[in-house]
XYZ file of C-alpha atoms in Angstrom:
475
model
C -225.115 47.600 72.222
C -224.977 49.760 69.260
C -223.292 52.400 71.258
C -220.064 49.590 71.177
C -219.573 49.658 67.374
C -218.482 53.590 67.172
C -215.762 52.962 69.577
C -212.585 52.353 67.246
C -210.095 50.677 70.318
C -211.686 47.231 70.460
C -207.961 45.378 70.375
C -208.307 42.230 68.252
C -205.695 39.472 67.724
C -205.312 37.557 64.375
C -205.061 34.234 64.305
C -204.784 32.191 61.099
C -208.543 31.088 61.711
C -210.929 33.217 63.233
C -210.466 37.243 64.918
C -210.444 36.767 68.326
C -210.029 38.117 71.337
C -206.939 36.895 73.646
C -207.897 37.732 77.506
C -205.421 40.211 78.620
C -203.555 38.072 81.614
C -202.469 35.201 79.012
C -200.004 38.133 77.152
C -198.349 38.399 80.535
C -196.411 36.407 82.372
C -196.906 33.651 80.641
C -193.551 33.281 79.667
C -192.550 32.345 82.992
C -194.839 29.331 82.917
C -192.052 27.614 80.883
C -189.021 28.203 83.114
C -191.160 26.498 85.909
C -189.690 22.928 87.323
C -193.455 21.556 87.869
C -193.972 18.618 85.267
C -197.217 20.252 84.818
C -197.717 23.686 83.642
C -201.686 23.931 83.765
C -204.659 22.514 83.582
C -208.250 23.197 81.481
C -211.154 20.876 83.127
C -209.923 17.984 84.637
C -207.363 17.521 82.095
C -202.994 18.330 83.525
C -200.714 19.618 80.171
C -197.587 19.079 80.916
C -194.383 21.011 79.552
C -193.852 18.563 76.577
C -197.485 18.272 75.504
C -197.693 22.399 75.639
C -194.929 22.473 73.249
C -195.823 20.084 70.376
C -199.130 22.240 70.514
C -197.169 25.158 70.359
C -195.248 24.239 67.327
C -198.352 22.698 65.562
C -199.807 25.908 65.965
C -196.399 27.746 64.616
C -196.347 25.510 61.580
C -200.346 26.359 60.806
C -199.588 29.902 60.577
C -196.794 29.109 58.548
C -198.630 27.094 55.724
C -201.604 29.890 56.314
C -199.440 32.946 56.009
C -195.878 33.012 55.248
C -192.929 33.043 57.651
C -193.251 37.382 57.305
C -196.118 37.043 59.284
C -195.012 34.775 61.788
C -192.074 36.647 62.470
C -194.960 39.835 63.324
C -196.605 36.778 65.849
C -194.617 37.493 69.600
C -193.454 34.628 72.112
C -196.216 36.173 74.515
C -198.464 35.910 71.677
C -197.758 33.179 70.151
C -198.191 31.084 73.601
C -201.382 32.599 74.873
C -202.953 31.099 71.151
C -202.152 27.826 71.688
C -203.677 27.769 75.349
C -206.290 29.295 73.367
C -206.577 26.744 70.444
C -206.128 23.754 73.270
C -209.212 25.816 75.361
C -211.053 25.353 72.319
C -210.328 21.746 71.041
C -211.598 20.841 74.306
C -214.962 22.253 73.790
C -214.859 21.460 70.743
C -215.095 17.866 71.675
C -217.637 18.153 74.517
C -219.892 19.219 71.667
C -219.046 16.342 69.761
C -217.618 18.092 66.462
C -215.012 16.075 64.629
C -213.092 16.681 60.845
C -213.739 13.405 58.190
C -210.332 12.749 56.224
C -211.862 14.541 53.303
C -212.670 17.557 55.378
C -208.349 16.819 56.438
C -207.645 16.935 52.866
C -209.128 19.675 51.963
C -207.707 22.165 54.533
C -204.440 20.833 53.631
C -204.706 21.531 49.704
C -206.499 25.190 50.974
C -203.120 26.000 52.973
C -201.762 28.816 50.895
C -197.857 27.559 51.002
C -198.703 23.782 50.504
C -200.694 25.030 47.073
C -198.508 25.007 44.121
C -200.202 26.108 41.243
C -203.719 24.526 42.514
C -201.526 21.443 43.947
C -201.042 20.478 46.705
C -197.279 20.065 47.576
C -196.450 16.994 49.307
C -192.538 17.762 49.377
C -192.494 20.858 50.497
C -194.970 20.068 52.789
C -193.719 17.334 54.365
C -189.737 18.641 54.013
C -191.196 21.420 56.704
C -192.706 18.860 59.062
C -189.000 16.965 59.498
C -187.393 19.947 59.674
C -189.590 21.398 62.753
C -189.524 17.301 64.168
C -192.841 17.105 63.585
C -194.669 13.463 62.850
C -196.817 14.174 59.663
C -199.601 12.079 61.929
C -199.671 14.012 64.662
C -200.003 17.063 63.064
C -202.514 16.506 60.957
C -204.813 15.178 64.398
C -203.424 19.205 64.973
C -205.611 19.909 62.099
C -208.325 17.681 62.824
C -209.221 19.484 65.739
C -208.093 22.859 64.378
C -211.263 22.008 61.830
C -213.670 20.997 64.922
C -212.328 24.397 66.246
C -213.659 26.286 63.296
C -216.555 24.373 63.188
C -217.447 25.417 66.899
C -216.968 29.083 66.028
C -219.188 29.269 63.313
C -221.920 27.685 65.505
C -221.370 30.499 67.986
C -221.613 33.071 64.922
C -224.767 31.259 63.028
C -226.711 31.790 66.558
C -226.618 35.175 66.139
C -229.478 37.356 64.500
C -230.298 40.655 62.776
C -233.645 42.380 63.225
C -234.254 45.401 60.957
C -235.277 47.480 63.804
C -231.116 47.656 64.747
C -230.081 48.113 61.734
C -232.133 51.267 61.599
C -231.199 52.579 64.539
C -227.746 52.333 63.572
C -228.499 53.933 60.474
C -230.128 56.233 62.581
C -227.459 57.451 64.904
C -225.092 57.584 62.277
C -226.710 59.563 59.784
C -228.849 61.528 61.941
C -228.219 65.552 63.069
C -229.318 68.032 64.891
C -228.371 71.773 65.914
C -228.561 73.263 69.241
C -228.664 76.348 70.932
C -227.715 76.859 74.791
C -227.328 78.602 77.507
C -223.862 78.011 79.492
C -223.674 78.818 83.347
C -219.536 79.394 84.007
C -218.053 78.262 87.257
C -215.434 80.477 86.530
C -217.231 83.601 85.979
C -219.276 83.188 89.370
C -215.848 82.517 91.485
C -213.955 85.680 90.120
C -216.916 86.724 91.495
C -215.974 85.558 95.407
C -213.426 87.029 97.866
C -213.791 84.644 101.038
C -211.811 85.482 104.187
C -210.262 83.794 106.068
C -212.845 82.851 108.401
C -214.850 81.758 106.302
C -211.843 79.312 104.380
C -210.768 78.329 108.333
C -214.471 76.970 108.703
C -214.114 75.063 105.824
C -211.190 73.317 106.146
C -212.474 72.437 109.572
C -215.883 71.091 107.964
C -214.285 68.968 105.342
C -210.824 68.157 106.765
C -210.289 64.537 104.958
C -210.675 66.042 101.743
C -207.130 67.717 102.535
C -205.476 64.584 104.114
C -202.521 63.593 102.238
C -202.587 59.928 101.317
C -200.060 57.341 101.994
C -197.367 58.290 99.237
C -194.071 55.966 98.715
C -190.639 55.887 96.080
C -189.350 53.543 94.337
C -186.023 52.828 92.313
C -186.611 50.845 89.082
C -185.245 49.604 85.842
C -187.124 48.414 82.301
C -186.117 45.605 80.375
C -187.769 44.846 76.740
C -189.781 42.153 76.730
C -187.059 40.172 74.134
C -185.417 39.607 77.805
C -187.443 37.699 79.459
C -186.228 34.283 79.090
C -182.552 35.154 79.981
C -184.622 37.472 83.244
C -186.319 34.158 84.388
C -183.413 32.319 84.332
C -181.237 34.643 86.261
C -183.679 35.092 88.910
C -184.386 30.924 89.455
C -180.501 30.616 89.549
C -179.733 33.868 92.245
C -182.780 32.560 93.814
C -182.843 35.773 96.550
C -181.968 38.808 93.732
C -182.441 42.528 93.972
C -182.622 45.132 91.842
C -178.974 46.405 91.662
C -178.127 42.475 90.899
C -180.020 42.157 88.244
C -179.018 46.194 86.660
C -175.715 45.064 86.995
C -176.105 41.641 85.036
C -178.120 43.222 82.744
C -176.161 46.529 81.926
C -179.127 48.973 83.035
C -179.863 52.173 84.459
C -181.862 52.184 87.992
C -184.332 55.272 88.071
C -185.830 56.928 90.679
C -189.230 58.115 91.232
C -190.317 61.223 93.436
C -193.152 60.209 96.405
C -196.217 59.387 94.231
C -199.446 57.905 96.040
C -201.648 54.991 94.899
C -203.826 56.830 92.180
C -201.051 59.337 91.114
C -198.640 58.568 88.319
C -194.964 57.612 88.631
C -192.238 59.955 87.327
C -191.536 58.632 83.566
C -193.857 55.851 84.419
C -196.964 56.858 84.289
C -199.671 55.683 85.784
C -200.135 52.105 85.128
C -202.446 49.765 88.264
C -200.639 47.224 88.651
C -197.038 48.927 89.315
C -198.608 51.408 91.865
C -200.391 48.782 93.524
C -197.153 46.454 93.612
C -195.558 49.268 95.023
C -197.543 49.870 97.551
C -197.544 45.895 98.473
C -193.949 45.858 98.685
C -192.343 46.590 102.294
C -189.085 48.888 101.666
C -185.835 47.603 100.111
C -187.626 44.738 98.852
C -187.410 43.623 95.214
C -190.630 42.948 92.455
C -191.412 40.565 90.645
C -191.505 41.989 86.829
C -194.406 43.868 86.314
C -195.804 44.430 82.682
C -194.881 48.093 81.496
C -195.866 48.129 77.914
C -196.683 45.217 74.642
C -193.021 45.031 74.788
C -191.628 46.192 77.938
C -191.162 45.331 81.885
C -189.893 47.309 85.125
C -188.708 45.808 88.598
C -189.218 48.388 90.877
C -187.596 48.201 94.095
C -189.285 50.571 97.449
C -187.130 52.738 98.763
C -189.175 54.625 100.811
C -192.545 55.194 102.956
C -195.085 58.558 103.763
C -197.901 57.640 106.005
C -201.000 59.670 105.832
C -201.043 63.053 107.429
C -203.830 65.782 107.556
C -201.786 68.959 107.473
C -202.407 72.413 108.963
C -205.069 75.105 107.282
C -201.777 77.284 106.733
C -200.284 74.251 104.841
C -203.141 74.071 102.565
C -204.550 77.354 102.283
C -203.665 77.609 98.636
C -205.990 74.015 98.207
C -208.702 74.924 100.509
C -209.515 78.123 98.817
C -209.398 76.403 95.493
C -211.860 73.603 96.735
C -213.903 76.702 98.301
C -214.549 78.370 95.266
C -215.377 75.179 92.873
C -218.291 74.957 96.290
C -219.447 77.819 95.856
C -219.688 78.190 92.352
C -221.236 74.976 91.701
C -223.794 76.085 94.137
C -224.556 79.248 92.814
C -224.550 78.222 89.544
C -227.045 75.232 90.112
C -229.396 77.626 92.057
C -229.596 79.702 89.076
C -230.385 76.531 86.432
C -232.743 75.308 89.086
C -234.242 78.753 88.588
C -234.661 79.136 85.259
C -235.813 75.931 84.381
C -238.621 76.157 86.720
C -239.517 79.913 84.920
C -239.154 77.471 81.498
C -241.722 75.035 82.613
C -244.388 77.330 84.703
C -244.246 80.499 81.475
C -243.970 77.728 78.695
C -241.173 79.281 77.145
C -239.601 78.284 74.343
C -236.772 80.449 73.548
C -233.471 80.757 74.987
C -232.802 84.481 74.756
C -236.634 85.364 76.875
C -235.628 82.647 79.281
C -232.195 84.454 80.114
C -233.856 88.455 80.504
C -236.226 86.655 83.320
C -232.573 86.615 85.431
C -231.524 89.592 87.241
C -228.358 91.326 85.316
C -225.777 90.428 87.905
C -226.421 86.664 87.315
C -226.819 86.956 83.367
C -223.402 87.900 83.274
C -222.334 84.327 84.579
C -223.902 82.832 81.388
C -223.368 82.998 77.574
C -225.794 81.732 74.752
C -224.336 80.270 71.636
C -225.798 78.092 68.856
C -223.944 74.874 67.426
C -223.495 74.227 63.885
C -225.041 70.654 62.637
C -223.665 67.755 64.800
C -224.635 63.727 64.736
C -224.684 60.964 67.649
C -220.666 60.822 68.714
C -220.110 64.112 67.983
C -217.739 66.086 69.820
C -219.066 69.863 70.474
C -217.265 72.832 71.561
C -217.972 73.862 75.405
C -219.675 70.178 76.021
C -217.257 68.385 74.749
C -218.583 64.363 73.996
C -220.991 64.090 76.575
C -223.199 60.927 76.586
C -225.959 61.834 78.776
C -226.618 65.270 76.959
C -226.207 63.646 73.043
C -229.004 61.065 74.184
C -231.477 63.620 75.720
C -230.987 66.174 72.723
C -231.679 63.410 69.907
C -234.581 62.169 72.150
C -236.588 65.987 72.583
C -238.660 67.140 69.958
C -237.718 70.337 67.303
C -238.097 73.634 68.710
C -238.464 72.232 72.799
C -235.969 73.319 75.767
C -235.110 70.216 76.892
C -236.433 70.254 80.741
C -233.345 69.877 82.973
C -230.198 70.704 83.167
C -226.766 69.461 82.797
C -223.635 70.001 84.989
C -220.109 69.650 83.111
C -216.434 70.579 83.574
C -216.718 73.913 82.450
C -220.678 75.003 84.074
C -224.171 73.373 83.539
C -225.386 73.890 80.018
C -229.535 74.504 79.603
C -230.783 73.332 76.129
C -232.723 73.840 73.685
C -233.324 71.117 70.250
C -233.467 74.127 67.166
C -233.479 71.747 64.195
C -232.887 68.202 63.036
C -231.924 66.753 60.110
C -233.318 62.966 59.684
C -232.290 60.666 58.160
C -233.121 59.444 53.926
C -235.492 56.509 54.074
C -234.581 56.245 50.230
C -230.740 56.526 51.260
C -231.092 54.460 54.111
C -232.864 51.336 51.910
C -230.156 51.616 49.459
C -227.571 51.282 52.183
C -229.545 48.658 54.736
C -227.373 45.901 54.058
C -224.209 47.200 54.116
C -225.454 47.965 57.490
C -227.233 44.465 58.328
C -223.291 42.947 57.098
C -221.459 45.461 59.809
C -224.020 45.081 62.450
C -224.315 41.366 62.003
C -220.098 40.850 61.428
C -220.003 43.063 65.046
C -222.301 41.297 66.819
C -221.105 37.853 65.952
C -217.233 39.390 67.148
C -218.780 40.759 70.854
C -220.683 36.787 70.908
C -217.472 35.045 70.184
C -215.797 37.174 72.540
C -218.241 36.515 75.218
C -218.595 32.658 74.142
C -214.576 32.686 75.044
C -214.671 34.315 78.026
C -217.306 31.929 79.505
C -215.582 29.136 78.393
C -212.122 30.434 80.184
C -214.474 31.394 83.406
C -216.119 27.655 83.683
C -213.602 25.167 82.287
C -211.323 25.823 85.374
C -208.891 27.010 82.916
C -205.429 27.454 85.254
C -201.980 28.270 84.122
C -199.105 27.945 86.867
C -196.694 31.388 86.884
C -193.568 32.031 88.270
C -193.668 31.102 92.391
């Protein structure tokens, strides 16, 4: 869990009350719900949610964000985000009611006075408040009921966060992982250097091909035509689809003045030309029949793509001659990896038996021919999450380094992309305990905030899972 604290890519959406993680499904496809002819567009537990009920909650939530952060902030919130956050707020309101959490009239008044745009020189601006609600077609008593529910949600979130605890051991571990340094020397048994000495004959390559035929089987591939639309046109697109009933890629392209692009043939695991690899798009391409057009698919936060499959190639096994270059490459990789592992096993065996503690001495136990495959290097000082030359960022190796004593050779080898590594820990720079005592509370608060966010994420995930939450989608 502490390792996660280092990740920079935790996706957050800020709403007026709390930072929460909105499930990915809620950020996409939700706008199609509003085009549904069904009276009910979703359920939360036993409660069916009508279009009008959802629209009212959406208006209340939008107004709350306006009063809290202003029009500039509100303009930055997309329709998809607003819809997703509204569903989430409705779900949390139901959860708060189950916990019997409520807000008093006094708490409501305090909340109203705390909203930035309603606080004018320390006084509640009732005239502005009522005029904004009137302009949005919102009845004050209904908005205030929603605001009371929102206060109850705040209490629920506070309850979840307050249950989180942080121990001194966890704080020290975080400090240690961010401040401890190590220095290593290592032997790199280079795959490429071994491969360069190999000269397989056709007989060997044919035998390898026969033994590993399935590795060279070409998977099924498909080809698509596609168009890309900005997400801002989703509402217009869904209206067009519903009006057309039977629609084609060509009809949509003509209606929206879009150019139809074409891909090359690609497999399920290959990126699509100019689109990249998006799992749902690749899967959709393979689920279609030839000349069938897909529903809109999310390409990015602000783009959607519609695809039409125009061809399919079935899987097949090529002849040896047709794949000789691939066979040779695979053969060289296989043999060079095998030989590198044999050398590494021998070196680890010698290090254990002879109790050798320097890599220079260890290297001399190998024949000169094998020594040519190996490079001896020393690293600069680095931390628990550092990117190392030749090695990269390897969790398994870094953990082993920081759990080995100074001056010891790690008694196992590490197979990485460039080759096999045998590592000796040369030195450590331990944490400064005096400095830790000075920074302890700062680290405690950081860790507490992080664990509270994780707890809230977990709570929300379980809430979605256990509440039988369901949103209708376009048929």
